[in-house]
Amino acid sequence: MLDMPARRDELRATYDLAPNPGLAARMQDAYARMKRVVSPADWAMHAPYVAAINALKRERGAAILAHNYMTPEIFHGVADVVGDSLQLAVEATRTQSDVIVQCGVHFMAETSKILNPAKIVLMPDMAAGCSLADSITAEGVARMRARYPGAPVVSYVNTTAEVKAASDICCTSSNAVQIIRALEAETIIMTPDKYLAQNVAALVPEKRIVWWDGSCIVHEQYTARDIREFREWNPGTRIIAHPECPPDVVAEADFSGSTKGILDYVSLERPERAMLVTECSMASNISDAHPDVEFIGPCNMCPYMKKITLEKVLWSLHSMTTQIEVDADIANRARLAVQRMIDLSAAKG
Ligand code: 13P
Ligand code: SF4
């Protein structure tokens, strides 16, 4: 919902946004990608927004980069590029569009701006934050450096530009192991996700990994006991956990990977039944492409990701707000850390 009713009135006065079953029927191609998870009545409400956004996107020369946790109507209806955090960062370096609309959370938009200082990067809701990004500042990074002199700092992309600028290199959940293995140092500082760090440490025992005490409010809610009980009650279900989950949860799972890793695993393995131990939209977004897989089990909603709605995306393109700005010096230093990660990931394949 838009915070200001006046904005909603302006949108309704400018675009035909009333529920429209006729238009929804003509947009069956888009609907086919989400019909298992979006009802026909909901699609009739979404279709006018999807049509208006796609038309405005062409007019503005904009590209929409959407994270895998976006709702299906954004993910399948308006996104030009979808993916995990690494894919979105890489695509941000490739896009030819002058305007990027970031459908995800604030740190993702900042990363796109850092990689594209000359482009306009729009954030549909500036309140779409992240508990991990909120957990550490550059001063926290400095404290870790003082505690472990000489140890390089690997910061998760789920951090502010200021924290990236204070780090040696970034990582995402899909390349963290690769990045840690590639560093020569014996002791490595990982910020800010303690669970990602602990999960990486289990896979790279030859390194001493020390971590910041941050966590994701979505993934920290799962417990190993929940997973064990779920498996007991639902035998044969493939359990797939994101590495932001606590290590004992990951240990109970059949597979752990980034959101792209989860998608690749499901596509390759085609399990009969799967429980995705991650944000709710992940299963929704891949459901129609995998009609033979039954997605079951509890999921947790990210309140930040869910701040991004079709209405806010339309407002963002209509008003060309809110434009992300990053201080030039911070952006230059942060770019080094992000680009090092991208280059290293590409080199290692
Ligand atoms: P990935 O898509 O990189 O796995 O990240 C998940 C996440 O929580 C992003 O905020
Ligand atoms: Fe941050 Fe977790 Fe939400 Fe991702 S799912 S944006 S890590 S709070």
mmCIF file of C-alpha atoms and ligand atoms in Angstrom:
data_model
loop_
_atom_site.group_PDB
_atom_site.id
_atom_site.type_symbol
_atom_site.label_atom_id
_atom_site.label_comp_id
_atom_site.label_asym_id
_atom_site.label_seq_id
_atom_site.Cartn_x
_atom_site.Cartn_y
_atom_site.Cartn_z
ATOM 1 C CA MET A 1 0.000 0.000 0.000
ATOM 2 C CA LEU A 2 1.234 3.494 -0.743
ATOM 3 C CA ASP A 3 1.706 5.501 2.440
ATOM 4 C CA MET A 4 0.077 8.626 1.095
ATOM 5 C CA PRO A 5 -3.501 8.378 -0.217
ATOM 6 C CA ALA A 6 -2.745 11.357 -2.454
ATOM 7 C CA ARG A 7 -0.200 9.262 -4.366
ATOM 8 C CA ARG A 8 -2.744 6.528 -4.876
ATOM 9 C CA ASP A 9 -5.274 9.077 -6.158
ATOM 10 C CA GLU A 10 -2.695 10.446 -8.596
ATOM 11 C CA LEU A 11 -1.963 6.945 -9.915
ATOM 12 C CA ARG A 12 -5.651 6.168 -10.337
ATOM 13 C CA ALA A 13 -6.200 9.456 -12.142
ATOM 14 C CA THR A 14 -3.335 8.698 -14.532
ATOM 15 C CA TYR A 15 -3.665 4.955 -15.226
ATOM 16 C CA ASP A 16 -6.634 2.620 -15.572
ATOM 17 C CA LEU A 17 -6.067 0.497 -12.484
ATOM 18 C CA ALA A 18 -9.512 -0.939 -11.781
ATOM 19 C CA PRO A 19 -9.696 -4.768 -11.616
ATOM 20 C CA ASN A 20 -10.094 -5.904 -15.197
ATOM 21 C CA PRO A 21 -10.975 -9.556 -15.969
ATOM 22 C CA GLY A 22 -10.916 -8.829 -19.727
ATOM 23 C CA LEU A 23 -7.373 -7.469 -19.612
ATOM 24 C CA ALA A 24 -6.386 -10.311 -17.272
ATOM 25 C CA ALA A 25 -7.668 -12.810 -19.856
ATOM 26 C CA ARG A 26 -5.655 -11.115 -22.623
ATOM 27 C CA MET A 27 -2.524 -11.357 -20.441
ATOM 28 C CA GLN A 28 -2.677 -15.131 -20.096
ATOM 29 C CA ASP A 29 0.985 -15.630 -21.030
ATOM 30 C CA ALA A 30 2.123 -13.783 -17.919
ATOM 31 C CA TYR A 31 -0.547 -15.425 -15.795
ATOM 32 C CA ALA A 32 0.521 -18.906 -16.930
ATOM 33 C CA ARG A 33 3.779 -18.416 -15.006
ATOM 34 C CA MET A 34 1.966 -17.904 -11.682
ATOM 35 C CA LYS A 35 -1.461 -19.477 -11.940
ATOM 36 C CA ARG A 36 -0.668 -22.194 -9.412
ATOM 37 C CA VAL A 37 -0.138 -19.552 -6.731
ATOM 38 C CA VAL A 38 -2.185 -16.493 -7.822
ATOM 39 C CA SER A 39 -5.990 -16.818 -8.022
ATOM 40 C CA PRO A 40 -7.875 -15.555 -11.133
ATOM 41 C CA ALA A 41 -9.540 -12.863 -8.975
ATOM 42 C CA ASP A 42 -6.147 -11.627 -7.739
ATOM 43 C CA TRP A 43 -4.773 -11.688 -11.276
ATOM 44 C CA ALA A 44 -7.675 -9.486 -12.432
ATOM 45 C CA MET A 45 -6.506 -6.948 -9.814
ATOM 46 C CA HIS A 46 -2.807 -7.257 -10.641
ATOM 47 C CA ALA A 47 -3.101 -7.231 -14.465
ATOM 48 C CA PRO A 48 -3.830 -3.456 -14.840
ATOM 49 C CA TYR A 49 -0.766 -2.645 -12.684
ATOM 50 C CA VAL A 50 1.408 -5.087 -14.613
ATOM 51 C CA ALA A 51 0.258 -3.562 -17.925
ATOM 52 C CA ALA A 52 0.829 0.023 -16.682
ATOM 53 C CA ILE A 53 4.290 -0.778 -15.257
ATOM 54 C CA ASN A 54 5.451 -2.573 -18.395
ATOM 55 C CA ALA A 55 4.302 0.329 -20.616
ATOM 56 C CA LEU A 56 5.928 2.938 -18.363
ATOM 57 C CA LYS A 57 9.105 0.889 -18.150
ATOM 58 C CA ARG A 58 9.467 1.092 -21.952
ATOM 59 C CA GLU A 59 8.726 4.821 -21.917
ATOM 60 C CA ARG A 60 11.380 5.508 -19.253
ATOM 61 C CA GLY A 61 13.975 3.107 -20.696
ATOM 62 C CA ALA A 62 14.008 1.272 -17.386
ATOM 63 C CA ALA A 63 14.911 -2.262 -16.380
ATOM 64 C CA ILE A 64 13.448 -3.981 -13.335
ATOM 65 C CA LEU A 65 15.880 -6.140 -11.355
ATOM 66 C CA ALA A 66 13.953 -8.373 -8.970
ATOM 67 C CA HIS A 67 15.145 -10.650 -6.203
ATOM 68 C CA ASN A 68 13.856 -14.217 -5.916
ATOM 69 C CA TYR A 69 11.883 -13.176 -2.784
ATOM 70 C CA MET A 70 9.617 -10.772 -4.657
ATOM 71 C CA THR A 71 5.931 -11.697 -4.895
ATOM 72 C CA PRO A 72 4.946 -13.748 -7.982
ATOM 73 C CA GLU A 73 3.128 -10.840 -9.661
ATOM 74 C CA ILE A 74 6.347 -8.777 -9.524
ATOM 75 C CA PHE A 75 8.680 -11.700 -10.205
ATOM 76 C CA HIS A 76 6.751 -13.033 -13.216
ATOM 77 C CA GLY A 77 4.760 -9.952 -14.223
ATOM 78 C CA VAL A 78 7.173 -7.033 -14.486
ATOM 79 C CA ALA A 79 10.770 -8.121 -13.805
ATOM 80 C CA ASP A 80 13.327 -8.026 -16.634
ATOM 81 C CA VAL A 81 15.936 -9.853 -14.602
ATOM 82 C CA VAL A 82 15.368 -12.113 -11.615
ATOM 83 C CA GLY A 83 17.898 -13.870 -9.445
ATOM 84 C CA ASP A 84 19.819 -14.213 -6.229
ATOM 85 C CA SER A 85 21.987 -11.433 -4.814
ATOM 86 C CA LEU A 86 25.018 -12.363 -6.921
ATOM 87 C CA GLN A 87 23.037 -12.593 -10.161
ATOM 88 C CA LEU A 88 21.432 -9.208 -9.495
ATOM 89 C CA ALA A 89 24.812 -7.583 -8.812
ATOM 90 C CA VAL A 90 26.276 -9.084 -11.997
ATOM 91 C CA GLU A 91 23.230 -8.067 -14.055
ATOM 92 C CA ALA A 92 23.507 -4.538 -12.680
ATOM 93 C CA THR A 93 26.927 -4.318 -14.361
ATOM 94 C CA ARG A 94 25.479 -5.556 -17.668
ATOM 95 C CA THR A 95 22.242 -3.667 -18.087
ATOM 96 C CA GLN A 96 22.053 -1.188 -20.968
ATOM 97 C CA SER A 97 19.100 0.654 -19.431
ATOM 98 C CA ASP A 98 19.622 4.152 -18.032
ATOM 99 C CA VAL A 99 17.171 3.512 -15.221
ATOM 100 C CA ILE A 100 17.169 0.536 -12.846
ATOM 101 C CA VAL A 101 14.191 -0.182 -10.610
ATOM 102 C CA GLN A 102 15.357 -2.402 -7.767
ATOM 103 C CA CYS A 103 12.665 -4.766 -6.604
ATOM 104 C CA GLY A 104 14.336 -6.054 -3.490
ATOM 105 C CA VAL A 105 15.762 -4.405 -0.419
ATOM 106 C CA HIS A 106 17.778 -1.221 0.060
ATOM 107 C CA PHE A 107 21.263 -2.755 0.078
ATOM 108 C CA MET A 108 20.547 -4.291 -3.347
ATOM 109 C CA ALA A 109 19.634 -0.876 -4.777
ATOM 110 C CA GLU A 110 22.778 0.600 -3.237
ATOM 111 C CA THR A 111 24.867 -2.159 -4.820
ATOM 112 C CA SER A 112 23.328 -1.386 -8.225
ATOM 113 C CA LYS A 113 24.112 2.319 -7.759
ATOM 114 C CA ILE A 114 27.675 1.587 -6.629
ATOM 115 C CA LEU A 115 28.193 -0.438 -9.817
ATOM 116 C CA ASN A 116 26.404 2.156 -11.993
ATOM 117 C CA PRO A 117 27.116 5.629 -10.608
ATOM 118 C CA ALA A 118 25.889 7.331 -13.789
ATOM 119 C CA LYS A 119 22.527 5.529 -13.883
ATOM 120 C CA ILE A 120 19.336 6.339 -12.047
ATOM 121 C CA VAL A 121 18.561 3.606 -9.510
ATOM 122 C CA LEU A 122 15.030 3.717 -8.127
ATOM 123 C CA MET A 123 13.894 2.145 -4.870
ATOM 124 C CA PRO A 124 10.105 1.662 -4.621
ATOM 125 C CA ASP A 125 10.176 1.792 -0.807
ATOM 126 C CA MET A 126 13.148 3.138 1.147
ATOM 127 C CA ALA A 127 11.896 1.345 4.270
ATOM 128 C CA ALA A 128 12.690 -2.026 2.694
ATOM 129 C CA GLY A 129 15.751 -2.683 4.840
ATOM 130 C CA CYS A 130 17.416 -5.844 6.131
ATOM 131 C CA SER A 131 18.199 -7.027 9.657
ATOM 132 C CA LEU A 132 21.685 -8.052 8.550
ATOM 133 C CA ALA A 133 22.502 -4.701 6.929
ATOM 134 C CA ASP A 134 21.162 -2.953 10.057
ATOM 135 C CA SER A 135 23.384 -4.988 12.386
ATOM 136 C CA ILE A 136 26.771 -3.479 11.544
ATOM 137 C CA THR A 137 28.400 -0.137 10.739
ATOM 138 C CA ALA A 138 31.874 0.755 9.433
ATOM 139 C CA GLU A 139 32.851 1.338 13.055
ATOM 140 C CA GLY A 140 31.942 -2.300 13.797
ATOM 141 C CA VAL A 141 34.211 -3.426 10.957
ATOM 142 C CA ALA A 142 37.026 -1.296 12.431
ATOM 143 C CA ARG A 143 36.507 -2.955 15.828
ATOM 144 C CA MET A 144 36.802 -6.410 14.247
ATOM 145 C CA ARG A 145 40.001 -5.357 12.462
ATOM 146 C CA ALA A 146 41.452 -4.102 15.752
ATOM 147 C CA ARG A 147 40.588 -7.416 17.406
ATOM 148 C CA TYR A 148 42.062 -9.580 14.620
ATOM 149 C CA PRO A 149 44.971 -7.531 13.203
ATOM 150 C CA GLY A 150 45.849 -8.369 9.618
ATOM 151 C CA ALA A 151 42.768 -10.539 9.009
ATOM 152 C CA PRO A 152 40.905 -9.616 5.808
ATOM 153 C CA VAL A 153 37.249 -8.613 6.087
ATOM 154 C CA VAL A 154 34.721 -10.428 3.898
ATOM 155 C CA SER A 155 31.352 -8.691 4.095
ATOM 156 C CA TYR A 156 28.113 -10.208 2.893
ATOM 157 C CA VAL A 157 26.438 -8.047 0.238
ATOM 158 C CA ASN A 158 23.648 -7.626 2.792
ATOM 159 C CA THR A 159 25.449 -4.547 4.151
ATOM 160 C CA THR A 160 25.380 -0.793 3.634
ATOM 161 C CA ALA A 161 27.712 0.898 1.143
ATOM 162 C CA GLU A 162 29.657 2.276 4.103
ATOM 163 C CA VAL A 163 30.342 -1.245 5.436
ATOM 164 C CA LYS A 164 31.278 -2.518 1.969
ATOM 165 C CA ALA A 165 33.687 0.407 1.671
ATOM 166 C CA ALA A 166 35.332 -0.641 4.941
ATOM 167 C CA SER A 167 35.699 -4.269 3.773
ATOM 168 C CA ASP A 168 38.303 -6.023 1.625
ATOM 169 C CA ILE A 169 35.877 -8.049 -0.439
ATOM 170 C CA CYS A 170 32.167 -8.909 -0.501
ATOM 171 C CA CYS A 171 30.485 -12.264 -0.794
ATOM 172 C CA THR A 172 26.995 -13.627 -1.300
ATOM 173 C CA SER A 173 25.554 -16.894 -0.091
ATOM 174 C CA SER A 174 26.329 -18.462 -3.472
ATOM 175 C CA ASN A 175 30.054 -17.654 -3.522
ATOM 176 C CA ALA A 176 31.037 -17.324 0.167
ATOM 177 C CA VAL A 177 32.865 -20.681 0.289
ATOM 178 C CA GLN A 178 34.675 -19.900 -2.969
ATOM 179 C CA ILE A 179 35.775 -16.455 -1.741
ATOM 180 C CA ILE A 180 36.978 -17.723 1.656
ATOM 181 C CA ARG A 181 38.961 -20.552 0.017
ATOM 182 C CA ALA A 182 40.556 -18.109 -2.408
ATOM 183 C CA LEU A 183 41.912 -15.820 0.333
ATOM 184 C CA GLU A 184 45.433 -16.612 1.482
ATOM 185 C CA ALA A 185 44.980 -15.498 5.092
ATOM 186 C CA GLU A 186 44.530 -18.127 7.789
ATOM 187 C CA THR A 187 42.173 -15.987 9.873
ATOM 188 C CA ILE A 188 39.288 -14.310 8.061
ATOM 189 C CA ILE A 189 36.657 -11.934 9.436
ATOM 190 C CA MET A 190 33.147 -12.468 8.070
ATOM 191 C CA THR A 191 30.438 -9.860 8.611
ATOM 192 C CA PRO A 192 27.635 -9.527 9.453
ATOM 193 C CA ASP A 193 25.898 -12.943 9.275
ATOM 194 C CA LYS A 194 27.142 -15.258 12.025
ATOM 195 C CA TYR A 195 25.169 -18.202 10.641
ATOM 196 C CA LEU A 196 26.487 -17.851 7.095
ATOM 197 C CA ALA A 197 29.981 -17.585 8.618
ATOM 198 C CA GLN A 198 29.456 -20.706 10.741
ATOM 199 C CA ASN A 199 28.057 -22.634 7.766
ATOM 200 C CA VAL A 200 31.050 -21.606 5.655
ATOM 201 C CA ALA A 201 33.452 -22.478 8.504
ATOM 202 C CA ALA A 202 32.048 -26.026 8.555
ATOM 203 C CA LEU A 203 32.898 -26.389 4.852
ATOM 204 C CA VAL A 204 36.319 -24.729 5.032
ATOM 205 C CA PRO A 205 37.864 -26.199 8.217
ATOM 206 C CA GLU A 206 41.391 -25.249 7.147
ATOM 207 C CA LYS A 207 40.591 -21.553 7.829
ATOM 208 C CA ARG A 208 39.877 -19.818 11.114
ATOM 209 C CA ILE A 209 36.746 -17.799 10.512
ATOM 210 C CA VAL A 210 35.604 -15.204 13.018
ATOM 211 C CA TRP A 211 32.287 -13.442 12.683
ATOM 212 C CA TRP A 212 30.105 -10.506 13.597
ATOM 213 C CA ASP A 213 27.003 -11.267 15.655
ATOM 214 C CA GLY A 214 24.330 -10.512 13.019
ATOM 215 C CA SER A 215 21.487 -12.677 11.720
ATOM 216 C CA CYS A 216 18.586 -12.697 9.292
ATOM 217 C CA ILE A 217 15.228 -12.368 11.062
ATOM 218 C CA VAL A 218 13.648 -14.680 8.496
ATOM 219 C CA HIS A 219 16.073 -17.593 8.596
ATOM 220 C CA GLU A 220 17.008 -17.481 12.283
ATOM 221 C CA GLN A 221 13.445 -18.506 13.154
ATOM 222 C CA TYR A 222 13.909 -22.081 11.952
ATOM 223 C CA THR A 223 15.085 -24.647 14.491
ATOM 224 C CA ALA A 224 16.680 -28.056 13.985
ATOM 225 C CA ARG A 225 13.878 -29.574 16.043
ATOM 226 C CA ASP A 226 11.229 -28.115 13.671
ATOM 227 C CA ILE A 227 13.050 -29.647 10.730
ATOM 228 C CA ARG A 228 13.464 -33.063 12.406
ATOM 229 C CA GLU A 229 9.776 -33.158 13.350
ATOM 230 C CA PHE A 230 8.731 -32.050 9.900
ATOM 231 C CA ARG A 231 10.779 -34.853 8.326
ATOM 232 C CA GLU A 232 9.302 -37.384 10.732
ATOM 233 C CA TRP A 233 5.735 -36.330 9.880
ATOM 234 C CA ASN A 234 6.404 -35.966 6.147
ATOM 235 C CA PRO A 235 8.786 -38.765 5.183
ATOM 236 C CA GLY A 236 10.333 -38.508 1.742
ATOM 237 C CA THR A 237 10.225 -34.693 1.630
ATOM 238 C CA ARG A 238 13.420 -33.106 0.346
ATOM 239 C CA ILE A 239 14.471 -30.386 2.789
ATOM 240 C CA ILE A 240 16.392 -27.484 1.292
ATOM 241 C CA ALA A 241 17.774 -24.746 3.564
ATOM 242 C CA HIS A 242 19.273 -21.332 2.867
ATOM 243 C CA PRO A 243 22.747 -20.849 4.449
ATOM 244 C CA GLU A 244 21.442 -17.887 6.475
ATOM 245 C CA CYS A 245 19.776 -20.579 8.657
ATOM 246 C CA PRO A 246 21.525 -21.693 11.865
ATOM 247 C CA PRO A 247 24.118 -24.463 11.265
ATOM 248 C CA ASP A 248 22.098 -27.150 13.077
ATOM 249 C CA VAL A 249 19.191 -26.428 10.706
ATOM 250 C CA VAL A 250 21.488 -26.661 7.677
ATOM 251 C CA ALA A 251 22.866 -29.940 9.081
ATOM 252 C CA GLU A 252 19.328 -31.400 9.094
ATOM 253 C CA ALA A 253 18.709 -30.404 5.469
ATOM 254 C CA ASP A 254 19.353 -32.452 2.312
ATOM 255 C CA PHE A 255 20.834 -29.429 0.564
ATOM 256 C CA SER A 256 21.824 -25.864 1.373
ATOM 257 C CA GLY A 257 22.354 -23.080 -1.135
ATOM 258 C CA SER A 258 21.576 -19.523 -2.159
ATOM 259 C CA THR A 259 18.171 -18.830 -3.657
ATOM 260 C CA LYS A 260 19.639 -19.606 -7.111
ATOM 261 C CA GLY A 261 21.209 -22.750 -5.646
ATOM 262 C CA ILE A 262 17.785 -23.783 -4.321
ATOM 263 C CA LEU A 263 16.183 -23.241 -7.729
ATOM 264 C CA ASP A 264 18.961 -25.195 -9.491
ATOM 265 C CA TYR A 265 18.661 -28.047 -6.995
ATOM 266 C CA VAL A 266 14.883 -28.339 -7.482
ATOM 267 C CA SER A 267 15.239 -28.142 -11.295
ATOM 268 C CA LEU A 268 17.889 -30.851 -11.338
ATOM 269 C CA GLU A 269 16.548 -33.209 -8.681
ATOM 270 C CA ARG A 270 12.811 -32.737 -9.334
ATOM 271 C CA PRO A 271 11.829 -34.147 -5.922
ATOM 272 C CA GLU A 272 8.234 -35.279 -5.482
ATOM 273 C CA ARG A 273 7.852 -33.115 -2.390
ATOM 274 C CA ALA A 274 10.069 -30.302 -1.171
ATOM 275 C CA MET A 275 10.243 -28.011 1.821
ATOM 276 C CA LEU A 276 12.159 -24.792 1.170
ATOM 277 C CA VAL A 277 13.552 -23.531 4.458
ATOM 278 C CA THR A 278 13.567 -19.904 3.409
ATOM 279 C CA GLU A 279 11.362 -16.932 2.511
ATOM 280 C CA CYS A 280 7.807 -17.751 1.362
ATOM 281 C CA SER A 281 7.958 -16.320 -2.168
ATOM 282 C CA MET A 282 10.782 -18.667 -3.157
ATOM 283 C CA ALA A 283 8.471 -21.682 -3.466
ATOM 284 C CA SER A 284 5.674 -19.565 -4.972
ATOM 285 C CA ASN A 285 7.935 -18.224 -7.714
ATOM 286 C CA ILE A 286 9.196 -21.599 -8.884
ATOM 287 C CA SER A 287 5.952 -23.484 -8.385
ATOM 288 C CA ASP A 288 4.470 -23.147 -11.884
ATOM 289 C CA ALA A 289 7.742 -24.065 -13.581
ATOM 290 C CA HIS A 290 7.774 -27.273 -11.504
ATOM 291 C CA PRO A 291 4.214 -28.637 -11.567
ATOM 292 C CA ASP A 292 5.496 -32.108 -10.674
ATOM 293 C CA VAL A 293 6.970 -30.871 -7.373
ATOM 294 C CA GLU A 294 4.708 -30.410 -4.367
ATOM 295 C CA PHE A 295 6.017 -27.612 -2.157
ATOM 296 C CA ILE A 296 5.016 -28.169 1.436
ATOM 297 C CA GLY A 297 5.932 -26.992 4.903
ATOM 298 C CA PRO A 298 6.126 -23.686 6.729
ATOM 299 C CA CYS A 299 7.874 -20.666 5.296
ATOM 300 C CA ASN A 300 8.787 -17.341 6.874
ATOM 301 C CA MET A 301 7.933 -14.006 5.300
ATOM 302 C CA CYS A 302 10.544 -11.226 5.035
ATOM 303 C CA PRO A 303 8.716 -8.051 6.124
ATOM 304 C CA TYR A 304 11.269 -5.925 4.271
ATOM 305 C CA MET A 305 11.024 -7.707 0.933
ATOM 306 C CA LYS A 306 7.235 -7.610 1.217
ATOM 307 C CA LYS A 307 7.245 -3.812 1.365
ATOM 308 C CA ILE A 308 7.734 -3.859 -2.405
ATOM 309 C CA THR A 309 4.363 -4.008 -4.165
ATOM 310 C CA LEU A 310 3.155 -3.473 -7.743
ATOM 311 C CA GLU A 311 1.595 -0.184 -6.652
ATOM 312 C CA LYS A 312 4.897 1.106 -5.248
ATOM 313 C CA VAL A 313 6.793 -0.027 -8.348
ATOM 314 C CA LEU A 314 4.308 1.904 -10.495
ATOM 315 C CA TRP A 315 4.651 4.984 -8.279
ATOM 316 C CA SER A 316 8.419 4.725 -8.426
ATOM 317 C CA LEU A 317 8.453 4.741 -12.242
ATOM 318 C CA HIS A 318 5.705 7.367 -12.445
ATOM 319 C CA SER A 319 7.417 9.821 -10.078
ATOM 320 C CA MET A 320 11.003 8.641 -10.737
ATOM 321 C CA THR A 321 11.516 8.305 -6.978
ATOM 322 C CA THR A 322 13.219 7.457 -4.726
ATOM 323 C CA GLN A 323 16.581 7.815 -6.412
ATOM 324 C CA ILE A 324 19.458 6.125 -4.596
ATOM 325 C CA GLU A 325 22.494 8.315 -3.911
ATOM 326 C CA VAL A 326 25.798 7.081 -2.522
ATOM 327 C CA ASP A 327 28.639 9.404 -1.496
ATOM 328 C CA ALA A 328 31.285 9.236 -4.258
ATOM 329 C CA ASP A 329 34.214 8.325 -1.990
ATOM 330 C CA ILE A 330 32.231 5.581 -0.222
ATOM 331 C CA ALA A 331 30.922 4.318 -3.572
ATOM 332 C CA ASN A 332 34.444 4.131 -5.027
ATOM 333 C CA ARG A 333 35.733 2.090 -2.096
ATOM 334 C CA ALA A 334 32.629 -0.099 -1.917
ATOM 335 C CA ARG A 335 32.872 -0.769 -5.673
ATOM 336 C CA LEU A 336 36.332 -2.266 -5.184
ATOM 337 C CA ALA A 337 34.962 -4.783 -2.652
ATOM 338 C CA VAL A 338 31.955 -5.703 -4.824
ATOM 339 C CA GLN A 339 33.958 -5.852 -8.064
ATOM 340 C CA ARG A 340 36.622 -8.050 -6.436
ATOM 341 C CA MET A 341 33.850 -10.463 -5.508
ATOM 342 C CA ILE A 342 32.359 -10.448 -9.017
ATOM 343 C CA ASP A 343 35.775 -10.937 -10.648
ATOM 344 C CA LEU A 344 36.769 -13.731 -8.279
ATOM 345 C CA SER A 345 33.425 -15.522 -8.765
ATOM 346 C CA ALA A 346 33.783 -15.274 -12.552
ATOM 347 C CA ALA A 347 37.390 -16.490 -12.474
ATOM 348 C CA LYS A 348 36.496 -19.524 -10.366
ATOM 349 C CA GLY A 349 33.426 -20.260 -12.516
HETATM 350 P P1 13P B 1 20.460 -14.906 -1.996
HETATM 351 O O1 13P B 1 19.347 -14.658 -2.967
HETATM 352 O O2 13P B 1 21.748 -14.371 -2.507
HETATM 353 O O3 13P B 1 20.522 -16.344 -1.614
HETATM 354 O O4 13P B 1 20.156 -14.038 -0.681
HETATM 355 C C1 13P B 1 19.060 -14.276 0.114
HETATM 356 C C2 13P B 1 18.671 -13.103 0.918
HETATM 357 O O5 13P B 1 18.261 -13.225 2.038
HETATM 358 C C3 13P B 1 18.742 -11.816 0.316
HETATM 359 O O6 13P B 1 18.354 -10.865 1.208
HETATM 360 FE FE1 SF4 B 2 17.554 -9.378 5.070
HETATM 361 FE FE2 SF4 B 2 16.757 -11.810 5.734
HETATM 362 FE FE3 SF4 B 2 15.033 -10.173 4.569
HETATM 363 FE FE4 SF4 B 2 17.080 -11.196 3.149
HETATM 364 S S1 SF4 B 2 15.389 -12.333 4.019
HETATM 365 S S2 SF4 B 2 16.386 -9.058 3.199
HETATM 366 S S3 SF4 B 2 18.661 -11.305 4.719
HETATM 367 S S4 SF4 B 2 15.994 -9.847 6.582
#
